[in-house]
Amino acid sequence: MKMDKLVSLCKRRGIIFQSSEIYGGLNGFWDYGPMGVELKRNIKEAWWLDMVTRHNELKAPEGAPEAYAMTGIDSSIIMHPQVWKCSGHYDLFSDLMIDCRESKRRYRYDQVRGRWVEAKSQRIFVATAAEPDEQEEDTRRRALKFFNLREKHADQLKWDDQSLSLVEVQDSSRVLGPDAKTLGTLTEPRAFNLIFQTHIGALADEQSAAFLRPETAQGIFVNFKNVLSSSRVRVPLGIAQIGKSFRNEITPRNFTFRSREFEQMEIEFFCHPSSSHSWYQYWRDRRMKWYTDLGLASERLRLREHTPEELSHYSVGTADIEYAFPFLAPGEFGELEGIAHRGDFDLRSHMEGKLDPRSRPLQVELGPDGKPKWRGSGKDLTYRDEISGERYTPHVIEPSAGVDRALLAFLCEAYTEDQAPDEGGKLEPRVVLKLHPRIAPLKAAIFPLVKHGGMSGVAREIYAVLKKHFSVSYDEKDSIGRRYRRQDEVGTPYCITVDGQTLEDNTVTIRDRDSLRQWRVKVDDCVEEVRRLAE
Ligand code: ATP
């Protein structure tokens, strides 16, 4: 599937729009339209129901070491600046970037790729920041221009086979930057902090600086004690949160995959250190299953354990759930969710002061004056087990998912071009979003076969009844075939048609979006039937 087809469907059918489009858009920001907002809410609702509301804390789910509690919070986006100093985001949350002195453009160091090429006795590295499927054409075109060659002399370009990341190129003087005409215009990589800064109150000075959260997780850590003391929950305990996060990404790209404003669904799971490894395994598998249950094909999903070099210094294990997005090169995967074993790093940092992630065992990082570089809250965030009497700092497993990335993966997976018969039985091409009914924006659409003959009155009544339970739509415009197509394009799983027979025996036809199977049910059973099929 070509991404441009999905992007244009999203715009045409009100799923995703560019933010502030009438002013030319804003890079890295997206708006969800009438269909998109339903889809997004359904994904968040499915996550919350499956992880929190429907969790039975009295019984260990399959694969879990024991029964556990689940609860949620909704914390503020702007928090005390000290939160980000102790969490490490203030010092460390950065990506390496490079600037081009000629084009004045900025790039993420690890995202620039390119190839070595030789012509006219000169060997240069042609760098590109284009999307993967456009890189080859981009480098070819720019190499021809650089060497002043015409298309018919393209065979004078002697290319190295392998495409490399700029990170692997030592001699920057021979690099032709992605938007440059001369060599050696790229700066050395520099760290760029991804946190958006703002100010609280009327004075915009150093004292009033505050940050838009780059993750929802810290809101959970700083409320750990509040949750324990205000509800009857005990460790092992998961606290969930869904909310907006902000990262000033250097190069937002690939539709909504890398945005500057996005939503996360995070769980911080607190447990005894001795069982933390089993819990880590449990959450990895549990979260992976959530995606396959909602329709992502297992052959396009993978669970990738981080190598020891990739792990944060304090992390015992981290695995990413990744999806083979169609905008990536074949064989490449993009992260949907990270599941990290974070040990006691976070709770200790908020108690004692920011820990030095390089220290072993972990110790508070000291400033030049020998005092903690960033002071912690000084509050006791340890846990006392009422039964054993043991006091300890819980270890944390963090399944951290992105709502927008999940939504994009569900859309990519669902997008299908196939054929369906029109009214006359002739096969016509159709575009259909085969979304899981649980997350589809509309659960059903109700049509009168024709507007007259009392059919529309009955259809409107059915619509009014269904509307009390589900998100549904009513459509009486155009031929029935066109109405089906409209619903197929936004992934409505069931279409209910009122026809001549309805007026005789009070039954309607239900048509299944994927199998195209049609069957009749009693008008009075419609709510139950849709509930049975779509929930
Ligand atoms: P990446 O390596 O792709 O930048 P990350 O490892 O920094 O991601 P985490 O900090 O682990 O991401 O964030 C958890 C989840 O939040 C990610 O798995 C992803 O689903 C989502 N997420 C992170 N950054 C973005 C972004 N810029 N746009 C959309 N979703 C994001």
PDB file of C-alpha atoms and ligand atoms in Angstrom, residues 108 247 249 256-259 262 264 335-338 400-402 405, ligand 1:
ATOM      1  CA  ARG A 108      18.428  14.557  13.027  1.00  0.00           C
ATOM      2  CA  ARG A 247       8.471  16.660  22.068  1.00  0.00           C
ATOM      3  CA  GLU A 249      11.227  16.565  17.375  1.00  0.00           C
ATOM      4  CA  THR A 256       1.607  11.137  12.324  1.00  0.00           C
ATOM      5  CA  PHE A 257       4.339   8.629  13.270  1.00  0.00           C
ATOM      6  CA  ARG A 258       6.694  11.277  14.617  1.00  0.00           C
ATOM      7  CA  SER A 259       4.681  14.284  15.760  1.00  0.00           C
ATOM      8  CA  PHE A 262       0.923  13.298  20.552  1.00  0.00           C
ATOM      9  CA  GLN A 264       0.463   8.345  25.152  1.00  0.00           C
ATOM     10  CA  GLU A 335       8.200   1.444  17.396  1.00  0.00           C
ATOM     11  CA  LEU A 336       4.603   1.272  18.607  1.00  0.00           C
ATOM     12  CA  GLU A 337       5.298   0.742  22.273  1.00  0.00           C
ATOM     13  CA  GLY A 338       8.252   0.287  24.595  1.00  0.00           C
ATOM     14  CA  SER A 400       4.488   2.928  27.219  1.00  0.00           C
ATOM     15  CA  ALA A 401       2.366   3.146  24.080  1.00  0.00           C
ATOM     16  CA  GLY A 402       1.563   5.930  21.634  1.00  0.00           C
ATOM     17  CA  ARG A 405       1.178   5.405  16.367  1.00  0.00           C
TER      18      ARG A 405
HETATM   19  P1  ATP B   1      11.370   6.997  19.079  1.00  0.00           P
HETATM   20  O1  ATP B   1      12.629   6.203  19.304  1.00  0.00           O
HETATM   21  O2  ATP B   1      10.551   6.536  17.905  1.00  0.00           O
HETATM   22  O3  ATP B   1      11.584   8.486  19.133  1.00  0.00           O
HETATM   23  P2  ATP B   1      10.982   6.706  21.864  1.00  0.00           P
HETATM   24  O4  ATP B   1      11.709   5.424  22.139  1.00  0.00           O
HETATM   25  O5  ATP B   1      11.628   7.997  22.180  1.00  0.00           O
HETATM   26  O6  ATP B   1      10.461   6.701  20.341  1.00  0.00           O
HETATM   27  P3  ATP B   1       9.324   6.490  24.124  1.00  0.00           P
HETATM   28  O7  ATP B   1       9.989   7.591  24.851  1.00  0.00           O
HETATM   29  O8  ATP B   1       9.593   5.088  24.533  1.00  0.00           O
HETATM   30  O9  ATP B   1       9.585   6.654  22.560  1.00  0.00           O
HETATM   31  O10 ATP B   1       7.752   6.792  24.106  1.00  0.00           O
HETATM   32  C1  ATP B   1       6.790   5.768  24.215  1.00  0.00           C
HETATM   33  C2  ATP B   1       5.839   5.756  23.043  1.00  0.00           C
HETATM   34  O11 ATP B   1       5.331   7.062  22.773  1.00  0.00           O
HETATM   35  C3  ATP B   1       6.489   5.339  21.726  1.00  0.00           C
HETATM   36  O12 ATP B   1       6.555   3.939  21.627  1.00  0.00           O
HETATM   37  C4  ATP B   1       5.546   5.940  20.706  1.00  0.00           C
HETATM   38  O13 ATP B   1       4.419   5.110  20.498  1.00  0.00           O
HETATM   39  C5  ATP B   1       5.088   7.216  21.381  1.00  0.00           C
HETATM   40  N1  ATP B   1       5.869   8.344  20.843  1.00  0.00           N
HETATM   41  C6  ATP B   1       7.078   8.762  21.251  1.00  0.00           C
HETATM   42  N2  ATP B   1       7.483   9.822  20.532  1.00  0.00           N
HETATM   43  C7  ATP B   1       6.489  10.079  19.639  1.00  0.00           C
HETATM   44  C8  ATP B   1       6.301  11.073  18.618  1.00  0.00           C
HETATM   45  N3  ATP B   1       7.197  12.001  18.396  1.00  0.00           N
HETATM   46  N4  ATP B   1       5.164  11.019  17.900  1.00  0.00           N
HETATM   47  C9  ATP B   1       4.212  10.088  18.124  1.00  0.00           C
HETATM   48  N5  ATP B   1       4.340   9.142  19.082  1.00  0.00           N
HETATM   49  C10 ATP B   1       5.450   9.129  19.831  1.00  0.00           C
END
